[in-house]
């Protein structure tokens, strides 16, 4: 039996900037440490990934998020992209939430590999460690 | 300690976690086996996180030192 690559399933549900940042940071570092990372962006977490909201920096945040923005450190999009560039990170938008919002993949910032349903995501993340934010 | 020959030095001072690690990962990926990449970081988390990553990925710490707040770690690419 071939050895399975350790895999991380990261489910982003919240639109809180801190949760997006923490989740993307964990995913990015995990991918650079040899893990295969699949990210499922669903429910309110999709909103900050929408081009309009992202371009206007229309985010929901608390005290730490305020400093993240003030100090202009690289945001969740950059963390995910670095993970993609130097490791294996796949990012998927939730088909249900995208349909409800009438958003298409092109409406979102350019980190999404695809828009998929839960069944497909579960199929990809069999036996993975799961983190939900 | 014997002198370590540094192939490339990366200055990640002024960046926050995981910036310094990302710089090192890029440096290691772009380098050749046997290269020694030295990273400088003033992010305190680096002192714990970077050696952890180096050991996990099976590379080798060739040298490590602290100069004031600046942490220097030289990593030999093993594979």
Coordinates of C-alpha atoms in Angstrom, one line a residue:
Chain A
X1 CA 0.0 0.0 0.0
X2 CA 1.4 3.4 -0.9
X3 CA 1.9 5.9 1.9
X4 CA -0.7 8.6 1.9
X5 CA 0.3 12.2 1.9
X6 CA -0.9 13.9 5.1
X7 CA -3.9 16.0 4.2
X8 CA -5.6 19.0 5.7
X9 CA -9.2 20.0 5.1
X10 CA -9.8 23.6 6.0
X11 CA -13.4 24.8 6.1
X12 CA -13.8 28.6 6.1
X13 CA -17.3 29.7 7.2
X14 CA -16.9 33.1 8.8
X15 CA -16.4 36.4 7.2
X16 CA -14.3 37.6 10.2
X17 CA -10.9 38.8 8.8
X18 CA -9.1 37.2 11.8
X19 CA -10.6 33.8 11.1
X20 CA -9.8 34.1 7.4
X21 CA -6.3 35.1 8.2
X22 CA -5.7 32.4 10.8
X23 CA -7.1 29.7 8.6
X24 CA -5.2 30.8 5.5
X25 CA -2.0 31.0 7.5
X26 CA -2.4 27.5 8.9
X27 CA -3.2 26.2 5.4
X28 CA -0.3 27.9 3.8
X29 CA 2.2 26.8 6.4
X30 CA 0.8 23.2 6.3
X31 CA 1.3 23.1 2.5
X32 CA 4.9 24.3 2.9
X33 CA 5.4 21.5 5.5
X34 CA 4.5 18.8 3.0
X35 CA 0.7 18.5 3.6
X36 CA -1.9 18.5 0.9
X37 CA -4.4 21.2 1.7
X38 CA -8.0 21.5 0.5
X39 CA -9.9 24.7 1.4
X40 CA -13.7 24.9 1.3
X41 CA -15.0 28.5 1.4
X42 CA -18.6 28.5 2.4
X43 CA -21.4 30.7 3.8
X44 CA -20.4 34.2 4.9
X45 CA -16.7 33.5 4.4
X46 CA -17.4 33.9 0.6
X47 CA -18.3 37.6 1.0
X48 CA -14.7 38.9 1.6
X49 CA -13.5 36.8 -1.4
X50 CA -16.0 38.7 -3.7
X51 CA -14.0 41.1 -5.9
X52 CA -16.1 44.1 -5.0
X53 CA -15.8 43.6 -1.2
X54 CA -12.1 42.7 -1.5
X55 CA -11.2 45.7 -3.6
X56 CA -13.0 48.0 -1.2
X57 CA -11.4 46.3 1.8
X58 CA -15.0 45.9 3.0
X59 CA -14.1 43.4 5.8
X60 CA -15.5 42.6 9.2
X61 CA -12.9 42.7 11.9
X62 CA -12.0 43.3 15.6
X63 CA -8.9 44.7 17.3
X64 CA -6.3 42.3 15.6
X65 CA -7.9 42.6 12.2
X66 CA -7.7 46.4 12.6
X67 CA -3.9 46.1 13.0
X68 CA -3.6 43.6 10.2
X69 CA -5.1 46.2 7.9
X70 CA -3.2 49.2 9.4
X71 CA 0.2 47.5 9.2
X72 CA -0.7 46.4 5.7
X73 CA 0.5 42.8 6.2
X74 CA -0.3 40.3 3.4
X75 CA -3.9 39.2 3.6
X76 CA -5.7 35.8 3.3
X77 CA -5.6 36.0 -0.5
X78 CA -1.8 36.3 -0.5
X79 CA -1.3 33.6 2.1
X80 CA -3.4 31.2 0.1
X81 CA -1.6 32.1 -3.1
X82 CA 1.8 31.6 -1.5
X83 CA 0.6 28.2 -0.4
X84 CA -0.5 27.4 -3.9
X85 CA 2.9 28.6 -5.3
X86 CA 5.1 26.7 -2.9
X87 CA 3.0 23.8 -1.8
X88 CA -0.3 22.1 -2.7
X89 CA -3.3 24.3 -1.8
X90 CA -6.6 23.9 -3.6
X91 CA -9.4 26.4 -2.9
X92 CA -13.0 25.6 -3.6
X93 CA -16.1 27.8 -3.4
X94 CA -19.3 26.3 -2.0
X95 CA -21.8 25.8 -4.8
X96 CA -24.8 26.2 -2.6
X97 CA -23.8 29.6 -1.1
X98 CA -22.5 30.8 -4.5
X99 CA -25.9 30.0 -6.0
X100 CA -27.8 31.6 -3.2
X101 CA -25.8 34.8 -3.7
X102 CA -25.9 34.5 -7.5
X103 CA -22.1 34.8 -7.6
X104 CA -20.0 33.1 -10.2
X105 CA -16.3 32.0 -10.0
X106 CA -15.4 35.1 -12.1
X107 CA -17.0 37.4 -9.5
X108 CA -14.5 36.2 -6.9
X109 CA -10.8 37.0 -6.4
X110 CA -8.5 34.8 -8.4
X111 CA -7.7 32.1 -5.8
X112 CA -10.5 29.6 -6.5
X113 CA -9.7 26.4 -8.3
X114 CA -13.4 25.5 -8.7
X115 CA -16.9 25.8 -7.3
X116 CA -18.0 22.4 -5.9
X117 CA -20.6 20.8 -3.6
X118 CA -20.1 19.1 -0.3
X119 CA -20.1 15.6 -1.7
X120 CA -17.1 16.4 -4.0
X121 CA -15.3 18.1 -1.1
X122 CA -15.8 15.2 1.2
X123 CA -14.6 12.9 -1.5
X124 CA -11.3 14.8 -1.8
X125 CA -10.7 15.1 1.9
X126 CA -11.2 11.5 3.0
X127 CA -9.1 10.8 6.1
X128 CA -7.9 14.4 6.3
X129 CA -7.4 16.4 9.4
X130 CA -10.2 19.0 9.5
X131 CA -10.0 22.6 10.7
X132 CA -13.1 24.7 10.7
X133 CA -13.0 28.5 11.1
Chain B
X1 CA 32.4 26.4 15.7
X2 CA 33.8 25.9 12.2
X3 CA 33.0 28.6 9.6
X4 CA 29.9 27.8 7.5
X5 CA 30.0 28.8 3.9
X6 CA 26.7 30.7 3.1
X7 CA 25.4 30.3 -0.4
X8 CA 22.7 33.0 -0.1
X9 CA 21.4 35.3 2.6
X10 CA 17.8 36.3 2.9
X11 CA 16.8 39.3 5.0
X12 CA 13.2 38.9 6.2
X13 CA 13.5 41.6 9.0
X14 CA 10.4 43.7 9.3
X15 CA 8.0 40.9 8.1
X16 CA 5.5 39.1 10.4
X17 CA 4.8 35.4 10.7
X18 CA 4.7 33.5 8.3
X19 CA 6.7 36.0 6.2
X20 CA 10.2 34.8 7.3
X21 CA 9.3 31.1 6.9
X22 CA 7.9 31.8 3.4
X23 CA 11.2 33.6 2.4
X24 CA 13.1 30.5 3.6
X25 CA 10.8 28.1 1.9
X26 CA 11.3 30.0 -1.4
X27 CA 15.1 30.1 -0.9
X28 CA 15.3 26.4 -0.2
X29 CA 13.0 25.5 -3.1
X30 CA 15.0 27.6 -5.6
X31 CA 18.4 26.4 -4.2
X32 CA 20.5 23.3 -5.0
X33 CA 21.1 20.4 -2.7
X34 CA 24.0 21.3 -0.5
X35 CA 23.4 25.1 -0.6
X36 CA 23.3 26.9 2.7
X37 CA 20.6 29.5 2.9
X38 CA 20.9 32.0 5.8
X39 CA 17.7 33.7 7.0
X40 CA 17.6 36.8 9.2
X41 CA 14.4 37.5 11.1
X42 CA 13.4 39.8 13.8
X43 CA 10.0 38.1 14.3
X44 CA 10.3 36.4 17.7
X45 CA 8.2 33.4 16.6
X46 CA 10.8 32.5 14.0
X47 CA 13.2 31.3 16.7
X48 CA 10.9 28.4 17.4
X49 CA 9.0 28.0 14.1
X50 CA 11.9 28.0 11.7
X51 CA 14.0 25.2 13.4
X52 CA 10.8 23.2 13.7
X53 CA 10.1 23.5 10.0
X54 CA 13.8 22.7 9.1
X55 CA 13.7 19.5 11.2
X56 CA 10.3 18.4 9.9
X57 CA 11.4 18.8 6.3
X58 CA 14.6 16.9 6.9
X59 CA 17.0 19.8 6.2
X60 CA 19.9 20.7 8.4
X61 CA 20.6 23.6 10.7
X62 CA 24.2 24.6 9.8
X63 CA 24.4 27.6 12.2
X64 CA 22.1 29.6 14.5
X65 CA 22.8 32.8 16.4
X66 CA 21.1 35.8 18.0
X67 CA 22.4 39.3 17.4
X68 CA 20.3 41.6 19.5
X69 CA 16.8 41.1 18.3
X70 CA 18.0 39.6 15.0
X71 CA 17.8 35.8 14.7
X72 CA 20.2 34.3 12.1
X73 CA 19.7 30.7 11.0
X74 CA 21.7 29.0 8.3
X75 CA 20.0 26.0 6.7
X76 CA 21.7 23.4 4.5
X77 CA 19.4 22.0 1.8
X78 CA 19.6 18.2 2.2
X79 CA 17.1 17.0 -0.5

